[in-house]
mmCIF file with all atom_site columns, C-alpha atoms in Angstrom:
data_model
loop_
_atom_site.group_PDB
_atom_site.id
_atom_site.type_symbol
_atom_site.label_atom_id
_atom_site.label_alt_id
_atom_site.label_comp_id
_atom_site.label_asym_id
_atom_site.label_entity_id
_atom_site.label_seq_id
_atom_site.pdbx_PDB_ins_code
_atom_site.Cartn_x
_atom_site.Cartn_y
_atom_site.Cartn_z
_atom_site.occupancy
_atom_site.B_iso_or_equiv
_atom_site.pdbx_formal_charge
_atom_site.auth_seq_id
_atom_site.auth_comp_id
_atom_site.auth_asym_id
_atom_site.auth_atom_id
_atom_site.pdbx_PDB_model_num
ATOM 1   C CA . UNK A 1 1   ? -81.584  18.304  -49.824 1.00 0.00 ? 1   UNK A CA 1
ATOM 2   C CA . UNK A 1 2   ? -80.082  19.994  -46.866 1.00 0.00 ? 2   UNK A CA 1
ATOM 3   C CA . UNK A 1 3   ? -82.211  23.667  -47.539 1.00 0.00 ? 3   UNK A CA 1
ATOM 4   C CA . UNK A 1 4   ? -85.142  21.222  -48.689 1.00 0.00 ? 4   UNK A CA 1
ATOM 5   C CA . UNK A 1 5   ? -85.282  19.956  -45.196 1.00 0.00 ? 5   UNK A CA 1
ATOM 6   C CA . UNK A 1 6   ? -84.624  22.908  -43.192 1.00 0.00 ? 6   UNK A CA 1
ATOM 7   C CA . UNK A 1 7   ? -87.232  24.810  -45.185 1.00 0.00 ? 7   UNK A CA 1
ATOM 8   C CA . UNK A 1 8   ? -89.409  21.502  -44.158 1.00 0.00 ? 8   UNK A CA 1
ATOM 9   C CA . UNK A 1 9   ? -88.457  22.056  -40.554 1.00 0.00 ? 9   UNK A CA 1
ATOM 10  C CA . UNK A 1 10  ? -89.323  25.778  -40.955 1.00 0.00 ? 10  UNK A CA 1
ATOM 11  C CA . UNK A 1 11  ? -92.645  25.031  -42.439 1.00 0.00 ? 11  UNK A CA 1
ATOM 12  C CA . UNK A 1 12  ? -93.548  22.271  -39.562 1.00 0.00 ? 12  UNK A CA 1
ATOM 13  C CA . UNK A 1 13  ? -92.523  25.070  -36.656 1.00 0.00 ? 13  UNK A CA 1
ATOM 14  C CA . UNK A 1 14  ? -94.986  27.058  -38.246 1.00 0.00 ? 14  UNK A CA 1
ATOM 15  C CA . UNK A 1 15  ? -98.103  24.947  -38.405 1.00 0.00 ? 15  UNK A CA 1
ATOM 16  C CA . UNK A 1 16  ? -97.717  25.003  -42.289 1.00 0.00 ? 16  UNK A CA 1
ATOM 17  C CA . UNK A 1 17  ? -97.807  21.271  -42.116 1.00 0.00 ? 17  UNK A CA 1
ATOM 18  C CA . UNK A 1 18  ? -99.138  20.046  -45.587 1.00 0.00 ? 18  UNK A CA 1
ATOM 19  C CA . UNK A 1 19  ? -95.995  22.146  -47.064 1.00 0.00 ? 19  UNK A CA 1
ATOM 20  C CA . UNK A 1 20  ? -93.695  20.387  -44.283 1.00 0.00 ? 20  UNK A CA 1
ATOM 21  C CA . UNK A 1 21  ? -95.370  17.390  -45.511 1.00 0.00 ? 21  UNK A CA 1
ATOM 22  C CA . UNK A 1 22  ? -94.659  17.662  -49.128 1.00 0.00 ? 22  UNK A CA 1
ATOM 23  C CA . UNK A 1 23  ? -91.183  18.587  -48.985 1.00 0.00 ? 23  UNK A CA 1
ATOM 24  C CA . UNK A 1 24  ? -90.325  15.750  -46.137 1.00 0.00 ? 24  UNK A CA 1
ATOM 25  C CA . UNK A 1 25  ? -91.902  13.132  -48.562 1.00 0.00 ? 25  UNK A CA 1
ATOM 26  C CA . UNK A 1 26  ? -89.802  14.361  -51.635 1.00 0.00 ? 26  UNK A CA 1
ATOM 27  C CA . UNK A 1 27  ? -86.393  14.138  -49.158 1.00 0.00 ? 27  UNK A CA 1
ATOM 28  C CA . UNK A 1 28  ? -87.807  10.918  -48.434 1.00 0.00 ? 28  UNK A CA 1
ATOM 29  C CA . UNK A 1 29  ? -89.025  9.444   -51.898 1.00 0.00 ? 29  UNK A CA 1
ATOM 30  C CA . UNK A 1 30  ? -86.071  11.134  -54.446 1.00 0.00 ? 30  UNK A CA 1
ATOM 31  C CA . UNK A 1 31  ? -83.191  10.940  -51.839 1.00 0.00 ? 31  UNK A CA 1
ATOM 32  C CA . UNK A 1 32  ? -83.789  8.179   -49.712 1.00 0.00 ? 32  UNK A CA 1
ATOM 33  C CA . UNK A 1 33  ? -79.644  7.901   -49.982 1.00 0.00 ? 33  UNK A CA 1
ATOM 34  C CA . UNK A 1 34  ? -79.162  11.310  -48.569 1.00 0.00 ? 34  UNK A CA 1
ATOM 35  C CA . UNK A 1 35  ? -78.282  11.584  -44.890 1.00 0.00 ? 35  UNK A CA 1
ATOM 36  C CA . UNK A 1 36  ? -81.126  13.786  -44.332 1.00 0.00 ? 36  UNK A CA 1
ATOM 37  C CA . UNK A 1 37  ? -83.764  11.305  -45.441 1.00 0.00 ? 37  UNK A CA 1
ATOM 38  C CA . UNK A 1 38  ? -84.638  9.181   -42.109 1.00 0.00 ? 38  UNK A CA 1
ATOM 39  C CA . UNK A 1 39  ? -84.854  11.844  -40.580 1.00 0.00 ? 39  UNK A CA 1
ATOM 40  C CA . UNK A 1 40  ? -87.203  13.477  -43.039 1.00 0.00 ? 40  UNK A CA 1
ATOM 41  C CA . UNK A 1 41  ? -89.183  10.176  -42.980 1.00 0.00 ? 41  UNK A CA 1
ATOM 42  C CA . UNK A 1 42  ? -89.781  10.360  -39.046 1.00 0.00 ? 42  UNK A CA 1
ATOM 43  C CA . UNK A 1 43  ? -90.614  14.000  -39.697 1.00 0.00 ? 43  UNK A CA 1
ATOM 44  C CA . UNK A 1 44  ? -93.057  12.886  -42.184 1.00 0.00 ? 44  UNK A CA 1
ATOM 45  C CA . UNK A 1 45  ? -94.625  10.418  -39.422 1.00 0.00 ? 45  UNK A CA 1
ATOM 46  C CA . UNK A 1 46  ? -94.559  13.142  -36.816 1.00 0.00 ? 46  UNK A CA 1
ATOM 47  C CA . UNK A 1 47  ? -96.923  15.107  -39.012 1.00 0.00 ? 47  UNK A CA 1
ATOM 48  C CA . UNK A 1 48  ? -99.101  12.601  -40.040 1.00 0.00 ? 48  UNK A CA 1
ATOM 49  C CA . UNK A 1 49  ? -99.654  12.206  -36.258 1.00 0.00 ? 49  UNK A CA 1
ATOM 50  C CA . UNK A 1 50  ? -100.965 16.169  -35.848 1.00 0.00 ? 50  UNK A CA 1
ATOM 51  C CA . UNK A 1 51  ? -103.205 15.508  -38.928 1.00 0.00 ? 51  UNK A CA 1
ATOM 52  C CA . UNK A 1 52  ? -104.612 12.926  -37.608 1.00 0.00 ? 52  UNK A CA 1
ATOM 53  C CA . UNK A 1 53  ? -103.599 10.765  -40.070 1.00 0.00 ? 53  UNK A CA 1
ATOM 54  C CA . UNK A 1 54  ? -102.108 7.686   -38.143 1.00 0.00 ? 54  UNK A CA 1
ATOM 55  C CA . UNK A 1 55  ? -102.118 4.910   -40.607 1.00 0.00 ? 55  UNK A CA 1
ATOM 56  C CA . UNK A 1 56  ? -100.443 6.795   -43.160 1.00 0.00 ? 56  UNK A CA 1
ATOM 57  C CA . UNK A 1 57  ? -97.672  8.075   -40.121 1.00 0.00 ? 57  UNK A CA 1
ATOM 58  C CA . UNK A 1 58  ? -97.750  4.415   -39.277 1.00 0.00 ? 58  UNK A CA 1
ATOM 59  C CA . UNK A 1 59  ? -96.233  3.363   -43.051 1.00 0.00 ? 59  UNK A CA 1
ATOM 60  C CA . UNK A 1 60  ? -93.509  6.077   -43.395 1.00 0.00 ? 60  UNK A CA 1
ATOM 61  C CA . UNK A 1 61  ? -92.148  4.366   -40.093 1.00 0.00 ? 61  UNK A CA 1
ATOM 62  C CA . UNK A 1 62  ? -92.658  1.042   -41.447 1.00 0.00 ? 62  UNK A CA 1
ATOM 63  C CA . UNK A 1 63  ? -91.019  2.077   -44.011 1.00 0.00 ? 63  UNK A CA 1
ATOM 64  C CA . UNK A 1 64  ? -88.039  3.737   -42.214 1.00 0.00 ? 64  UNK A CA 1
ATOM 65  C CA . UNK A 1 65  ? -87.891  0.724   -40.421 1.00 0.00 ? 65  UNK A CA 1
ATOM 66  C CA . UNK A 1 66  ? -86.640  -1.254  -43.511 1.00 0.00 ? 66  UNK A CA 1
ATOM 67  C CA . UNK A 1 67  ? -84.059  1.627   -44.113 1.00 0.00 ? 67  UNK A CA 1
ATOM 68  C CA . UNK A 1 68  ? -80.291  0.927   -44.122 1.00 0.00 ? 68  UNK A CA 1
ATOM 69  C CA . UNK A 1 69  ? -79.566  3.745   -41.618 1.00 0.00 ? 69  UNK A CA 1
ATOM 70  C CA . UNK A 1 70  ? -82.368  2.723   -39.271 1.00 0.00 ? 70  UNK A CA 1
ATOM 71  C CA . UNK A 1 71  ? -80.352  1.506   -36.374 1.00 0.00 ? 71  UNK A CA 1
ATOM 72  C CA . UNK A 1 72  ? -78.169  5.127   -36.256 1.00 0.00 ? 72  UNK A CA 1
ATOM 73  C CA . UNK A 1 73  ? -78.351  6.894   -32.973 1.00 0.00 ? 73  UNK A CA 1
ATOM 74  C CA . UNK A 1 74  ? -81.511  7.072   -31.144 1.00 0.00 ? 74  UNK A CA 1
ATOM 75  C CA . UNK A 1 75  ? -83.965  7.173   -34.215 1.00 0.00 ? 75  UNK A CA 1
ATOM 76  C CA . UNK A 1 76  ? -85.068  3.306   -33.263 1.00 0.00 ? 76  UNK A CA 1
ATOM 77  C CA . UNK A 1 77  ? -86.196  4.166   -29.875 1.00 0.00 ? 77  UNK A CA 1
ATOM 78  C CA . UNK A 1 78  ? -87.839  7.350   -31.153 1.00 0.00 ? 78  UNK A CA 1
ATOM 79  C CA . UNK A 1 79  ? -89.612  5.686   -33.933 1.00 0.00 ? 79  UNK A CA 1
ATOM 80  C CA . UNK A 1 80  ? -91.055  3.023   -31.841 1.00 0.00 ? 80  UNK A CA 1
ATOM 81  C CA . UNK A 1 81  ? -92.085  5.691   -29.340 1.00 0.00 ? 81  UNK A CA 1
ATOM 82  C CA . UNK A 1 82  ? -93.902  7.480   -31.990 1.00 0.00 ? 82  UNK A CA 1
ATOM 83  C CA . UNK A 1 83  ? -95.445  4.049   -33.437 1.00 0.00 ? 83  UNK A CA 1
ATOM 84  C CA . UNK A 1 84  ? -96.992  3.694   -30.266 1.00 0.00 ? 84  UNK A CA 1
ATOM 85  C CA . UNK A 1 85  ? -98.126  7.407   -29.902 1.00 0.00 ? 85  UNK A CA 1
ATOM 86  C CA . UNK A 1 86  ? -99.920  6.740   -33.412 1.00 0.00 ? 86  UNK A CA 1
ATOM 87  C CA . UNK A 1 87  ? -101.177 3.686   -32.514 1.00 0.00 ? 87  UNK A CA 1
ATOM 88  C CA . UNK A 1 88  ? -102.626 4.959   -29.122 1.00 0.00 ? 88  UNK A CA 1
ATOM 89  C CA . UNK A 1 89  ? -104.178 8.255   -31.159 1.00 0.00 ? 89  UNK A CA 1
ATOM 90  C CA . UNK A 1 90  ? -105.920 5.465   -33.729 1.00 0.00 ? 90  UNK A CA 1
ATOM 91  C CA . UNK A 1 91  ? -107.242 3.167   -30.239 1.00 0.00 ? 91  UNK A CA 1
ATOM 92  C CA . UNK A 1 92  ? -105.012 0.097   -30.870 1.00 0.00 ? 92  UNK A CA 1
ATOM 93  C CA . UNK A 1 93  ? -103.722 0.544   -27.254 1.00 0.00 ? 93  UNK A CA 1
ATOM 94  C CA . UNK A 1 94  ? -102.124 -3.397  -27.741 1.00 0.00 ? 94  UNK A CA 1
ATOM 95  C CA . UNK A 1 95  ? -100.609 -2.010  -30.802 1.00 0.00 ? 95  UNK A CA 1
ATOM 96  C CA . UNK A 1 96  ? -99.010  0.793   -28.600 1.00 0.00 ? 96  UNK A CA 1
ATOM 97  C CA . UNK A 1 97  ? -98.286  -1.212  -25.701 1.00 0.00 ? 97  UNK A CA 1
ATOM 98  C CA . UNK A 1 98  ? -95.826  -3.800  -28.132 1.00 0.00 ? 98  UNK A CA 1
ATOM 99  C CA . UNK A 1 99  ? -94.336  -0.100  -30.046 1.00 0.00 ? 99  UNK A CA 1
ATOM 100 C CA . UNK A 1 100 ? -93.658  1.160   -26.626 1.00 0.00 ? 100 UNK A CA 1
ATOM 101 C CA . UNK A 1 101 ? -92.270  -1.678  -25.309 1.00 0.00 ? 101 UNK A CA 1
ATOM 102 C CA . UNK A 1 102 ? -89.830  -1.922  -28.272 1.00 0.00 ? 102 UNK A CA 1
ATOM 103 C CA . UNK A 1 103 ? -88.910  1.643   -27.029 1.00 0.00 ? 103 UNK A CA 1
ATOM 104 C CA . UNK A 1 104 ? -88.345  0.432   -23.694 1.00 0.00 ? 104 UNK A CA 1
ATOM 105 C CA . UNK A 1 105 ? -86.070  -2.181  -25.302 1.00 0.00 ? 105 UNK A CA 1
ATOM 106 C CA . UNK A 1 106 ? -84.469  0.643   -27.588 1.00 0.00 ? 106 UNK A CA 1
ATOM 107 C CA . UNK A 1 107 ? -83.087  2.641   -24.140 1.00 0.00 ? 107 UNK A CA 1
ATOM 108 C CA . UNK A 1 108 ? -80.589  2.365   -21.991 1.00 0.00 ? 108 UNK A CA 1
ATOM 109 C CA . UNK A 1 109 ? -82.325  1.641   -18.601 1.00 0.00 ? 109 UNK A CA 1
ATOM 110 C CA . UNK A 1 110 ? -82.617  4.726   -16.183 1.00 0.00 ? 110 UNK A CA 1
ATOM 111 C CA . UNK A 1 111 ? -81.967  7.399   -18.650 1.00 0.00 ? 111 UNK A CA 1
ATOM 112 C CA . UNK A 1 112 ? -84.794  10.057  -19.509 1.00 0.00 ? 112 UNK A CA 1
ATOM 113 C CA . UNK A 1 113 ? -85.520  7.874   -22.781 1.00 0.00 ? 113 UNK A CA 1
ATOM 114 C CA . UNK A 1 114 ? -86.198  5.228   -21.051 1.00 0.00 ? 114 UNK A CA 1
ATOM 115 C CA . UNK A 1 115 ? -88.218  6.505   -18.380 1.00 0.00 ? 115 UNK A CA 1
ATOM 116 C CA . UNK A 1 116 ? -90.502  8.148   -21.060 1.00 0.00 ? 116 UNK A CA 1
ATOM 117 C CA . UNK A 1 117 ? -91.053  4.664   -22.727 1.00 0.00 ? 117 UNK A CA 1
ATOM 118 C CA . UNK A 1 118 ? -91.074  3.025   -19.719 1.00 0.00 ? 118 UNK A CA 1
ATOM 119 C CA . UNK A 1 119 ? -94.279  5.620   -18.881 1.00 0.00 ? 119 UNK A CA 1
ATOM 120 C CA . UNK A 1 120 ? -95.948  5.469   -21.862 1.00 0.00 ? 120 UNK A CA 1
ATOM 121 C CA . UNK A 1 121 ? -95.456  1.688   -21.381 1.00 0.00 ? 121 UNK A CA 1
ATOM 122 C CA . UNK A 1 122 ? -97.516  1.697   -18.496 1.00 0.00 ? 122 UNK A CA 1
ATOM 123 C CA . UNK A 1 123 ? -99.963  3.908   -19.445 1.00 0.00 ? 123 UNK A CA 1
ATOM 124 C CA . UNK A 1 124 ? -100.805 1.629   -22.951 1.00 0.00 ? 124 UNK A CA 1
ATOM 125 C CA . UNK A 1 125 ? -101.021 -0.962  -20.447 1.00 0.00 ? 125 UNK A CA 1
ATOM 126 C CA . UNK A 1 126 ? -103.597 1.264   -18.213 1.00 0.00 ? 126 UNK A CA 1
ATOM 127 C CA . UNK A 1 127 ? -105.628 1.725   -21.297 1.00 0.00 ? 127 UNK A CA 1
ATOM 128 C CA . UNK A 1 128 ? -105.828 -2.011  -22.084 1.00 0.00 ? 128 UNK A CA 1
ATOM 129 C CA . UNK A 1 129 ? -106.874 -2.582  -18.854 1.00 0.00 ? 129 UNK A CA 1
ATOM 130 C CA . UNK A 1 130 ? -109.843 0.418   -19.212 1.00 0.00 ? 130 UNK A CA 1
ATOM 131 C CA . UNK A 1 131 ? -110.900 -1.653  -21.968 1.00 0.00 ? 131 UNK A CA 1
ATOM 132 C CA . UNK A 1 132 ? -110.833 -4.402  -20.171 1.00 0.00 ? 132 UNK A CA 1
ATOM 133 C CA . UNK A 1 133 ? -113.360 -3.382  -17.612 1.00 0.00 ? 133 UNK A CA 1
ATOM 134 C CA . UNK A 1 134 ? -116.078 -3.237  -20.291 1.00 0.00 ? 134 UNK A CA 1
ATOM 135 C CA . UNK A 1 135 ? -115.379 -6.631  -22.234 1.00 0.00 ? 135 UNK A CA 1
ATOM 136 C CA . UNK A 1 136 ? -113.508 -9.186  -20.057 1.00 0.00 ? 136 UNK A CA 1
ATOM 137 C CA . UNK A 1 137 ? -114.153 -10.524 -16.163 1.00 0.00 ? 137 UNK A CA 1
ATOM 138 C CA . UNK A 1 138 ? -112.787 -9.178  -13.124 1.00 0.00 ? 138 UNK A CA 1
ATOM 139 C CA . UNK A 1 139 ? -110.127 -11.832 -13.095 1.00 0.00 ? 139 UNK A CA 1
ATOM 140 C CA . UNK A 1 140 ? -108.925 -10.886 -16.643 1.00 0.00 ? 140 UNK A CA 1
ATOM 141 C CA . UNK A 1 141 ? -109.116 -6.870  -15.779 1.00 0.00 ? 141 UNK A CA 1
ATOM 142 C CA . UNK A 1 142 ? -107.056 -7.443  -12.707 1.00 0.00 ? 142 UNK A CA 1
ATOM 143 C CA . UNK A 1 143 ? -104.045 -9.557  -14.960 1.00 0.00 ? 143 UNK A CA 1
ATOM 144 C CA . UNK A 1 144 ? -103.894 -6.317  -16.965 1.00 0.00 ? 144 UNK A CA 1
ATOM 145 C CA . UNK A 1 145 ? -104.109 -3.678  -13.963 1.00 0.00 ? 145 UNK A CA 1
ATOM 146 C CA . UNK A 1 146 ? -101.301 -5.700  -12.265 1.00 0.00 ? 146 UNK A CA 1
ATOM 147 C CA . UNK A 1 147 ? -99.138  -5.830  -15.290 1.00 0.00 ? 147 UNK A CA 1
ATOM 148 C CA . UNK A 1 148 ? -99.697  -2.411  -15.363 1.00 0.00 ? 148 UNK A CA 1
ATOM 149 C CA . UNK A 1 149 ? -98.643  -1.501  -12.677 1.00 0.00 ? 149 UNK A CA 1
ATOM 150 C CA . UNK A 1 150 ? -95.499  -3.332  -12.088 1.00 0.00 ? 150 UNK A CA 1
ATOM 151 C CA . UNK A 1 151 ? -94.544  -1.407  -15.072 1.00 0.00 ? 151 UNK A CA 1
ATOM 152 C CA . UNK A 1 152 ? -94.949  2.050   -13.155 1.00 0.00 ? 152 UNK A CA 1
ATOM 153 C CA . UNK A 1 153 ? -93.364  0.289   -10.292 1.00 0.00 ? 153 UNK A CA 1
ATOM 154 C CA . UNK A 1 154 ? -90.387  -0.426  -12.286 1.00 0.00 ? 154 UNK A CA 1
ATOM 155 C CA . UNK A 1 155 ? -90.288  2.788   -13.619 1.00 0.00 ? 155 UNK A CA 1
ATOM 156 C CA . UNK A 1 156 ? -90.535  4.320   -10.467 1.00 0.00 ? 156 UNK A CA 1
ATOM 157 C CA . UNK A 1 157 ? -88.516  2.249   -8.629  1.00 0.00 ? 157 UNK A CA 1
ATOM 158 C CA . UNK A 1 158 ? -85.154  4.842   -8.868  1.00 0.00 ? 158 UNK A CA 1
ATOM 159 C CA . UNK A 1 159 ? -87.231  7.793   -7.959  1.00 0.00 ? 159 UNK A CA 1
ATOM 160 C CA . UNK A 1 160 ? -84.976  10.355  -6.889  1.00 0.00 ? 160 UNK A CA 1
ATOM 161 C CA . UNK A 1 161 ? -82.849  10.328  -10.427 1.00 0.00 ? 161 UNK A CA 1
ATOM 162 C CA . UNK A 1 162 ? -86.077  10.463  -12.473 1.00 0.00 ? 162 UNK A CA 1
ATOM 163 C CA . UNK A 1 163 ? -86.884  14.076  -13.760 1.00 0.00 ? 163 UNK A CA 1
ATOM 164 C CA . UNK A 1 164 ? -89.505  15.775  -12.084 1.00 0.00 ? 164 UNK A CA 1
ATOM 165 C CA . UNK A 1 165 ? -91.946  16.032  -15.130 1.00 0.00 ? 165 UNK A CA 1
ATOM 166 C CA . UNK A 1 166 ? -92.246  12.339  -15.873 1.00 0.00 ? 166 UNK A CA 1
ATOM 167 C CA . UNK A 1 167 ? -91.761  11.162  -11.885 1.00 0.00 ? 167 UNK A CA 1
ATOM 168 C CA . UNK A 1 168 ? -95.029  13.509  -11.435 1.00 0.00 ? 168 UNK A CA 1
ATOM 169 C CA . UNK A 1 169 ? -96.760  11.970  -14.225 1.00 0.00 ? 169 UNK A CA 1
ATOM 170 C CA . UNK A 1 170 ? -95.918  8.511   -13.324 1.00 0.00 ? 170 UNK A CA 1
ATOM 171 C CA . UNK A 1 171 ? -97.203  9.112   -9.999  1.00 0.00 ? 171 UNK A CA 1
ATOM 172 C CA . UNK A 1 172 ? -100.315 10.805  -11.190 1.00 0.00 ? 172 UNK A CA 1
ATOM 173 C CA . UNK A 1 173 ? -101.230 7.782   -13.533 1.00 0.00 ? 173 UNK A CA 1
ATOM 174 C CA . UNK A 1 174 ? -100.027 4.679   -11.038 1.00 0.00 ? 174 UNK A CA 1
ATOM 175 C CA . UNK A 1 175 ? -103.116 7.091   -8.548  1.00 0.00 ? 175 UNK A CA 1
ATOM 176 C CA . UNK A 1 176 ? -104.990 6.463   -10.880 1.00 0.00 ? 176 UNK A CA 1
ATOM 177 C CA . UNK A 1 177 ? -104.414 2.658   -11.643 1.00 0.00 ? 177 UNK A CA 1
ATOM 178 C CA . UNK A 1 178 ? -104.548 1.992   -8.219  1.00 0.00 ? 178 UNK A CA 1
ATOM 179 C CA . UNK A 1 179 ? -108.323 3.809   -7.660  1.00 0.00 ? 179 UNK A CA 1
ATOM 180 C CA . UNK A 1 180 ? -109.733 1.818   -10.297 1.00 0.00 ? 180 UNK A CA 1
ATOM 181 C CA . UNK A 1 181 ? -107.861 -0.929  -8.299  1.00 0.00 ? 181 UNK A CA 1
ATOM 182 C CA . UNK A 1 182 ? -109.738 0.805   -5.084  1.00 0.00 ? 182 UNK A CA 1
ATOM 183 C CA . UNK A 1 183 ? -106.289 0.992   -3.200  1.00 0.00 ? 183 UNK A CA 1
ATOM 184 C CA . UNK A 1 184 ? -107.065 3.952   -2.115  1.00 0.00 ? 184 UNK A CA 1
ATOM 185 C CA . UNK A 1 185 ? -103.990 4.590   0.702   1.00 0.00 ? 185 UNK A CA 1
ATOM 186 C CA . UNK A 1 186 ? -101.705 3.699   -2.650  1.00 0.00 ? 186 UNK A CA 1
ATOM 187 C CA . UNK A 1 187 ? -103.738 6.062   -4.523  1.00 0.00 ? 187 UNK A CA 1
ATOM 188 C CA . UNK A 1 188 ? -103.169 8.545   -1.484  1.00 0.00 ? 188 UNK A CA 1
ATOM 189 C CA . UNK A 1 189 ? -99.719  7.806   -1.271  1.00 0.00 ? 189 UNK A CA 1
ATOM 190 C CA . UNK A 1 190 ? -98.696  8.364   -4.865  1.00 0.00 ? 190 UNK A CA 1
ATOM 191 C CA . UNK A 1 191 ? -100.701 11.461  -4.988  1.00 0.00 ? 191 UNK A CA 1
ATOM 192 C CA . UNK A 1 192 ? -99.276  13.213  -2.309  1.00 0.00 ? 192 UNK A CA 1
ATOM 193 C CA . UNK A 1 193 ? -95.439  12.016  -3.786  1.00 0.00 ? 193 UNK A CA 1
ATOM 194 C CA . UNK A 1 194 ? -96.497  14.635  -6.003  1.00 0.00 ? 194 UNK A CA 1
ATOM 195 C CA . UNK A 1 195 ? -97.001  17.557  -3.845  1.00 0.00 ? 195 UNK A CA 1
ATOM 196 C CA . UNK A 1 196 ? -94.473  16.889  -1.417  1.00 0.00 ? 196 UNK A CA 1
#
């Protein structure tokens, strides 16, 4: 099982990802009692999501979900992260938002786990709110675009301790939210967080 998945994990670095696939799903299926198999089964996922094959990534982690080791380590928060990563790739952004959210939930608060959920929180949210614009009122649209961005808020709230990557990110989107929001010195401000 071990040279089974490292062979897997050899394949996957490589782009070879139907073999990576095959051999994940066998660790998976045959040895779901090996140590190696939730891990094989979020490696399975992973793939399904560079395939483009999101419902099917979506049911190995449903699956791992139900699996006696699920709660070890950090694999809940990064299966819900990836949930909402498949979910977001398929267009269920409410989907996403609840996966994410769960990977909020999964982190300890102000750690780099958490401010990546916390992000892709608040961007699911952003996307609800695009769709918004097109099939609800401006009174529903602004609900979403202020939940939305109390989530970057949060998130940004600590900003010195968050790493630079996902700070400048965070910033970047909250510009955005508030433009569509026509704040424009927020938009301003955030933006130039970035470059200073």
């Amino acid at each position: 099982v071990s040279v089974s998945f490292l062979l897997a994990d050899w394949y996957a670095s490589q782009g070879e990802y139907g073999r990576a696939l095959r051999l994940f799903s066998t660790i998976r299926n045959d040895y779901p009692k090996a140590a190696e198999a939730p891990q094989a089964a979020y490696e399975a996922a992973r793939i399904c999501l560079y395939q483009k094959d999101y419902d099917k990534g979506l049911t190995f982690l449903a699956e791992l979900q139900r699996h006696e080791r699920f709660q070890s380590g950090d694999l809940p928060y990064r299966v819900h992260l990836l949930a909402g990563d498949l979910q977001m790739a398929r267009g269920a952004v409410a989907e996403a938002a609840a996966a994410f959210g769960k990977a909020v939930a999964a982190t300890v608060p102000h750690t780099r786990s958490w401010w990546i959920a916390k992000g892709s929180l608040a961007e699911a949210v952003l996307a609800q709110a695009i769709a918004a614009k097109a099939e609800t009122d401006g009174q529903e649209l602004r609900k979403v675009q202020e939940t939305a961005m109390a989530h970057f808020n949060e998130a940004l709230r600590d900003g010195d301790d968050i790493p630079a990557d996902i700070r400048d990110r965070l910033l970047f989107s909250r510009g955005s939210l508030q433009q569509e929001m026509k704040d424009w010195n927020g938009a301003y401000q955030s933006y130039y967080e970035i470059v200073s």
